[in-house]
PDB file of C-alpha atoms in Angstrom:
ATOM      1  CA  LEU A   2      76.691 116.835-116.002  1.00 86.00           C
ATOM      2  CA  ALA A   3      73.146 117.464-117.170  1.00 85.00           C
ATOM      3  CA  ARG A   4      73.615 116.911-120.582  1.00 87.00           C
ATOM      4  CA  PRO A   5      71.588 114.027-122.022  1.00 84.00           C
ATOM      5  CA  GLY A   6      74.326 112.198-123.435  1.00 85.00           C
ATOM      6  CA  ASN A   7      75.779 111.532-119.880  1.00 83.00           C
ATOM      7  CA  GLY A   8      72.866 109.611-119.042  1.00 87.00           C
ATOM      8  CA  LEU A   9      73.011 110.961-115.028  1.00 89.00           C
ATOM      9  CA  ASP A  10      69.850 111.467-113.299  1.00 90.00           C
ATOM     10  CA  ALA A  11      69.709 114.501-110.981  1.00 92.00           C
ATOM     11  CA  ALA A  12      70.725 112.893-107.666  1.00 91.00           C
ATOM     12  CA  GLU A  13      74.001 111.552-109.569  1.00 88.00           C
ATOM     13  CA  GLN A  14      74.697 115.196-110.899  1.00 88.00           C
ATOM     14  CA  ALA A  15      74.348 116.619-107.796  1.00 90.00           C
ATOM     15  CA  ARG A  16      76.528 114.066-106.125  1.00 85.00           C
ATOM     16  CA  LEU A  17      79.471 114.620-108.824  1.00 83.00           C
ATOM     17  CA  ALA A  18      78.904 118.249-108.445  1.00 87.00           C
ATOM     18  CA  GLY A  19      79.335 118.207-104.908  1.00 85.00           C
ATOM     19  CA  LEU A  20      82.697 116.225-105.214  1.00 81.00           C
ATOM     20  CA  VAL A  21      84.091 118.899-107.399  1.00 80.00           C
ATOM     21  CA  LEU A  22      83.060 121.566-105.351  1.00 84.00           C
ATOM     22  CA  ALA A  23      84.776 120.120-102.156  1.00 80.00           C
ATOM     23  CA  VAL A  24      87.936 119.996-103.927  1.00 79.00           C
ATOM     24  CA  MET A  25      87.816 123.308-105.237  1.00 80.00           C
ATOM     25  CA  ASP A  26      86.732 124.903-102.228  1.00 81.00           C
ATOM     26  CA  ASP A  27      89.287 123.296 -99.951  1.00 83.00           C
ATOM     27  CA  THR A  28      91.486 126.150 -98.876  1.00 84.00           C
ATOM     28  CA  ALA A  29      94.750 123.873 -99.359  1.00 82.00           C
ATOM     29  CA  LEU A  30      94.235 123.141-103.000  1.00 88.00           C
ATOM     30  CA  ALA A  31      92.957 127.086-103.784  1.00 89.00           C
ATOM     31  CA  PRO A  32      96.065 128.039-105.256  1.00 93.00           C
ATOM     32  CA  LEU A  33      96.082 125.478-107.600  1.00 94.00           C
ATOM     33  CA  PHE A  34      92.676 126.793-109.119  1.00 91.00           C
ATOM     34  CA  GLY A  35      93.692 130.398-108.645  1.00 91.00           C
ATOM     35  CA  PRO A  36      95.452 133.101-110.923  1.00 93.00           C
ATOM     36  CA  GLY A  37      98.686 131.536-112.647  1.00 95.00           C
ATOM     37  CA  SER A  38      97.318 127.945-112.100  1.00 96.00           C
ATOM     38  CA  ARG A  39      97.727 125.258-115.007  1.00 97.00           C
ATOM     39  CA  ALA A  40      95.650 122.667-115.741  1.00 96.00           C
ATOM     40  CA  GLU A  41      97.145 119.328-117.451  1.00 97.00           C
ATOM     41  CA  GLN A  42     100.401 121.006-117.569  1.00 96.00           C
ATOM     42  CA  PRO A  43     103.054 118.590-120.067  1.00 97.00           C
ATOM     43  CA  VAL A  44     106.139 118.180-118.363  1.00 96.00           C
ATOM     44  CA  ALA A  45     109.266 116.428-119.807  1.00 97.00           C
ATOM     45  CA  GLY A  46     113.054 116.410-118.866  1.00 96.00           C
ATOM     46  CA  VAL A  47     115.723 114.632-117.518  1.00 96.00           C
ATOM     47  CA  ALA A  48     116.025 113.795-113.727  1.00 95.00           C
ATOM     48  CA  GLY A  49     118.317 110.956-112.085  1.00 92.00           C
ATOM     49  CA  GLY A  50     119.565 110.139-115.157  1.00 92.00           C
ATOM     50  CA  ARG A  51     116.035 109.323-116.672  1.00 94.00           C
ATOM     51  CA  VAL A  52     113.892 110.549-119.245  1.00 96.00           C
ATOM     52  CA  ILE A  53     110.302 111.706-117.876  1.00 96.00           C
ATOM     53  CA  VAL A  54     107.449 112.889-119.745  1.00 97.00           C
ATOM     54  CA  GLY A  55     104.305 113.284-118.246  1.00 96.00           C
ATOM     55  CA  GLN A  56     101.327 115.632-117.547  1.00 97.00           C
ATOM     56  CA  VAL A  57     100.369 117.025-114.204  1.00 97.00           C
ATOM     57  CA  ASP A  58      96.712 117.602-113.636  1.00 97.00           C
ATOM     58  CA  ARG A  59      96.874 120.638-111.967  1.00 96.00           C
ATOM     59  CA  MET A  60     100.407 123.194-110.780  1.00 97.00           C
ATOM     60  CA  VAL A  61     100.977 126.296-109.699  1.00 97.00           C
ATOM     61  CA  VAL A  62     104.220 128.248-109.237  1.00 97.00           C
ATOM     62  CA  CYS A  63     104.067 130.192-106.053  1.00 95.00           C
ATOM     63  CA  PRO A  64     106.540 132.780-104.811  1.00 95.00           C
ATOM     64  CA  ASP A  65     107.372 130.085-101.815  1.00 95.00           C
ATOM     65  CA  ALA A  66     106.774 126.609-103.348  1.00 96.00           C
ATOM     66  CA  VAL A  67     105.511 124.873-106.455  1.00 98.00           C
ATOM     67  CA  LEU A  68     102.442 122.926-106.018  1.00 97.00           C
ATOM     68  CA  LEU A  69     101.549 119.717-108.048  1.00 98.00           C
ATOM     69  CA  CYS A  70      98.527 117.821-107.702  1.00 97.00           C
ATOM     70  CA  ASP A  71      97.221 114.836-109.369  1.00 96.00           C
ATOM     71  CA  PHE A  72      93.651 113.604-109.427  1.00 93.00           C
ATOM     72  CA  LYS A  73      93.061 109.528-109.042  1.00 93.00           C
ATOM     73  CA  THR A  74      89.922 107.751-109.391  1.00 85.00           C
ATOM     74  CA  ASN A  75      90.224 104.798-107.334  1.00 75.00           C
ATOM     75  CA  ARG A  76      87.058 103.562-105.900  1.00 73.00           C
ATOM     76  CA  LEU A  77      88.977 102.931-102.608  1.00 83.00           C
ATOM     77  CA  PRO A  78      91.822 105.142-101.907  1.00 89.00           C
ATOM     78  CA  PRO A  79      94.761 104.039 -99.830  1.00 93.00           C
ATOM     79  CA  LYS A  80      94.492 104.733 -96.137  1.00 92.00           C
ATOM     80  CA  ASP A  81      97.470 106.939 -95.997  1.00 95.00           C
ATOM     81  CA  ALA A  82     100.411 107.967 -98.254  1.00 96.00           C
ATOM     82  CA  GLU A  83     102.533 105.249 -97.344  1.00 96.00           C
ATOM     83  CA  SER A  84      99.824 102.790 -98.825  1.00 95.00           C
ATOM     84  CA  THR A  85      99.737 104.510-102.196  1.00 95.00           C
ATOM     85  CA  SER A  86     100.469 102.397-105.192  1.00 94.00           C
ATOM     86  CA  VAL A  87     104.425 102.693-106.141  1.00 95.00           C
ATOM     87  CA  LEU A  88     103.218 103.732-109.783  1.00 95.00           C
ATOM     88  CA  TYR A  89     101.616 106.718-108.249  1.00 96.00           C
ATOM     89  CA  LEU A  90     104.673 107.456-106.045  1.00 97.00           C
ATOM     90  CA  ARG A  91     107.085 107.173-108.621  1.00 97.00           C
ATOM     91  CA  GLN A  92     105.063 109.537-111.017  1.00 97.00           C
ATOM     92  CA  MET A  93     104.679 112.034-108.774  1.00 98.00           C
ATOM     93  CA  ALA A  94     108.228 111.924-107.566  1.00 98.00           C
ATOM     94  CA  SER A  95     109.194 112.189-111.060  1.00 97.00           C
ATOM     95  CA  TYR A  96     107.148 115.191-111.635  1.00 98.00           C
ATOM     96  CA  ARG A  97     108.864 116.723-108.306  1.00 98.00           C
ATOM     97  CA  ALA A  98     112.287 115.943-109.418  1.00 97.00           C
ATOM     98  CA  LEU A  99     111.685 118.231-112.844  1.00 97.00           C
ATOM     99  CA  MET A 100     110.140 120.729-111.020  1.00 97.00           C
ATOM    100  CA  ALA A 101     112.868 120.802-108.422  1.00 96.00           C
ATOM    101  CA  GLY A 102     115.330 121.139-111.283  1.00 95.00           C
ATOM    102  CA  LEU A 103     113.562 124.225-112.685  1.00 95.00           C
ATOM    103  CA  TYR A 104     112.886 125.977-109.438  1.00 97.00           C
ATOM    104  CA  PRO A 105     115.640 124.933-107.034  1.00 96.00           C
ATOM    105  CA  ASP A 106     114.863 127.861-104.532  1.00 97.00           C
ATOM    106  CA  ARG A 107     111.300 126.203-103.967  1.00 97.00           C
ATOM    107  CA  PRO A 108     110.332 123.648-102.089  1.00 98.00           C
ATOM    108  CA  VAL A 109     107.966 121.155-104.641  1.00 98.00           C
ATOM    109  CA  ARG A 110     105.062 119.900-102.728  1.00 97.00           C
ATOM    110  CA  CYS A 111     103.102 117.141-104.246  1.00 98.00           C
ATOM    111  CA  ILE A 112      99.322 116.215-103.604  1.00 96.00           C
ATOM    112  CA  LEU A 113      97.141 113.526-104.664  1.00 96.00           C
ATOM    113  CA  VAL A 114      93.146 113.817-104.947  1.00 92.00           C
ATOM    114  CA  TRP A 115      91.145 110.559-104.428  1.00 91.00           C
ATOM    115  CA  THR A 116      88.324 112.229-106.210  1.00 83.00           C
ATOM    116  CA  GLU A 117      85.504 108.993-105.348  1.00 78.00           C
ATOM    117  CA  ALA A 118      86.062 109.917-101.442  1.00 78.00           C
ATOM    118  CA  VAL A 119      87.335 113.572-101.821  1.00 81.00           C
ATOM    119  CA  GLN A 120      90.255 112.671-100.207  1.00 88.00           C
ATOM    120  CA  ILE A 121      93.374 115.047-100.323  1.00 91.00           C
ATOM    121  CA  MET A 122      96.550 113.486 -99.450  1.00 95.00           C
ATOM    122  CA  PRO A 123      99.857 115.287 -99.588  1.00 96.00           C
ATOM    123  CA  LEU A 124     102.921 113.161-100.310  1.00 98.00           C
ATOM    124  CA  PRO A 125     105.258 113.964 -97.841  1.00 98.00           C
ATOM    125  CA  ASP A 126     109.303 114.481 -99.282  1.00 97.00           C
ATOM    126  CA  SER A 127     110.827 111.736 -97.673  1.00 97.00           C
ATOM    127  CA  LEU A 128     108.245 109.157 -99.271  1.00 97.00           C
ATOM    128  CA  LEU A 129     108.994 110.648-102.510  1.00 97.00           C
ATOM    129  CA  ALA A 130     112.811 110.592-102.276  1.00 96.00           C
ATOM    130  CA  LEU A 131     112.381 106.918-101.973  1.00 96.00           C
ATOM    131  CA  HIS A 132     110.945 106.856-105.395  1.00 96.00           C
ATOM    132  CA  ALA A 133     112.299 109.713-107.206  1.00 95.00           C
ATOM    133  CA  PRO A 134     114.408 109.009-110.519  1.00 94.00           C
ATOM    134  CA  GLY A 135     117.472 107.114-110.184  1.00 89.00           C
ATOM    135  CA  ALA A 136     116.854 106.277-106.269  1.00 83.00           C
ATOM    136  CA  GLU A 137     115.714 102.838-107.209  1.00 67.00           C
ATOM    137  CA  PRO A 138     117.086 100.069-109.581  1.00 60.00           C
ATOM    138  CA  ASP A 139     114.977  99.721-113.024  1.00 55.00           C
ATOM    139  CA  GLY A 140     114.668  96.053-112.279  1.00 49.00           C
ATOM    140  CA  PRO A 141     116.018  93.029-110.422  1.00 45.00           C
ATOM    141  CA  ALA A 142     119.666  92.488-109.682  1.00 43.00           C
ATOM    142  CA  THR A 143     121.356  90.337-112.190  1.00 37.00           C
TER     143      THR A 143
END
């Protein structure tokens, strides 16, 4: 943050560092930054009859669950998970479907982190199920 090319004054550097540390210090997210976790993990496969290719910002496979996290930089995060953009819900539902196929013995938990507000938003399974690959038609009915 302090590199001259970033053009950030000391106050902005401190603010951004505080945001990053707040996310990393949250106990709910700790496994995503611990041993065995992965950053920028490519994922690809078929789920719900659809080809899925993407990249998960952070993930970790724990003995009792698989945790997936994606960071979003929207200035104004939604007030709750149900108000989240359908695009983001489909993205996370697709990643969840792929991981569920690889780890059928563990729940796959998805979390969005809104970086500007440092808001950690777990996405309920029931909400993701509505947006899972194959759960919605591709386009308008003919």
